[in-house]
Coordinates of C-alpha atoms in Angstrom, one line a residue:
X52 CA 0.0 0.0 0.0
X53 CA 1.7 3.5 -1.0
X54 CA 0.2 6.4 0.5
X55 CA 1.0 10.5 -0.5
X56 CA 2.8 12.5 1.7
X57 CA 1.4 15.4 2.3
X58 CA 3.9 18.7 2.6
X59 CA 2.7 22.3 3.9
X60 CA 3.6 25.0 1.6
X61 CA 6.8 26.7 2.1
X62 CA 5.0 29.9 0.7
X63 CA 2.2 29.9 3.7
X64 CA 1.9 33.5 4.7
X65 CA 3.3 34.2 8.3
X66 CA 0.5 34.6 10.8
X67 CA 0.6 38.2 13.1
X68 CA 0.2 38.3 16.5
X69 CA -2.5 41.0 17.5
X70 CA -0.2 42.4 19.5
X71 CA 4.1 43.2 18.9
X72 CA 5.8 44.4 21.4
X73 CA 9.0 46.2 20.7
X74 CA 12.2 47.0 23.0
X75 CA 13.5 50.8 22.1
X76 CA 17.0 52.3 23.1
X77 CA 18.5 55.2 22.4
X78 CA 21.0 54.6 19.3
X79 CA 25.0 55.2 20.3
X80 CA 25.0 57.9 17.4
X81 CA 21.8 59.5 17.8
X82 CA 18.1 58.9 17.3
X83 CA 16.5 55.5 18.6
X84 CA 16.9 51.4 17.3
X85 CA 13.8 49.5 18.3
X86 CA 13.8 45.4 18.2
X87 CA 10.5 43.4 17.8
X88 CA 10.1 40.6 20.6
X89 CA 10.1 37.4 19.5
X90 CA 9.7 38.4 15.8
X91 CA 13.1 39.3 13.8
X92 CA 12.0 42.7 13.1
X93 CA 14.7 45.3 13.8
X94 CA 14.5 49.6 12.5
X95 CA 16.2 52.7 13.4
X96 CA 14.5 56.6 13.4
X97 CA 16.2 59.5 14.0
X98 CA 13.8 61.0 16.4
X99 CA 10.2 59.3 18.0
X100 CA 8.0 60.4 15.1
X101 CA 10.2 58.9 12.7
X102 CA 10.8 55.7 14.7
X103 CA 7.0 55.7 14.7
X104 CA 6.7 55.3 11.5
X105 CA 10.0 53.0 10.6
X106 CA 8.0 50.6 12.9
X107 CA 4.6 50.3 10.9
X108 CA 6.9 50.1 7.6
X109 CA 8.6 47.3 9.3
X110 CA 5.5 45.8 10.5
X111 CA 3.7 45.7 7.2
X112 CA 7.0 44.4 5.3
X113 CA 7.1 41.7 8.0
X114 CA 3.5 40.5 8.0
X115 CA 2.5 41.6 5.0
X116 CA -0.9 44.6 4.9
X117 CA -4.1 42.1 5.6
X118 CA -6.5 43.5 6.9
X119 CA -6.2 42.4 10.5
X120 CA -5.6 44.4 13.0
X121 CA -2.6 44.6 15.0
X122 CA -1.3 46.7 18.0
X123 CA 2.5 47.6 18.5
X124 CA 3.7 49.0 22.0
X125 CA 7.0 50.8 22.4
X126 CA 8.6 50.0 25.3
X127 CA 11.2 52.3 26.2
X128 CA 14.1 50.9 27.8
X129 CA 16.7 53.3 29.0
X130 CA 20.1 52.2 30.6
X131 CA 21.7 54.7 33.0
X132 CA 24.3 54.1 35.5
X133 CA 24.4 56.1 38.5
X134 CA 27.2 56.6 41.5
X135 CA 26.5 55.4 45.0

């Protein structure tokens, strides 16, 4: 008895979380780099509106434009080292 194999499609369009959090620092050289978690999305904006909109460019490029609806929080992490 020979059965088929069945094989998923290596063209299946990547399913978006509702929600895509991203981890932003301030960039050594100026302006902001902000890193998807989870998801190997990374872009760059030389100030916050910029960044803003780097980040639903990246989004959309990632994930393609569907229709659904997705959210994407900024979280802004800032390293500082103070003296004690």
């Amino acid at each position: 008895m020979h059965r088929e194999l069945q094989l998923a499609s290596v063209e299946e369009p990547v399913e978006a979380p509702v929600e895509i959090i991203f981890e932003v620092t301030e960039a050594p050289e100026g302006g902001f780099d902000a890193r998807a978690l989870g998801h190997s999305i990374f872009t760059q904006g030389e100030d916050w509106a910029d960044l803003k909109a780097m980040v639903r460019d990246a989004v959309l490029c990632h994930f393609g434009d569907g229709a659904e609806q997705r959210i994407v929080r900024l979280h802004f992490v800032r390293d500082e080292a103070i003296a004690v």
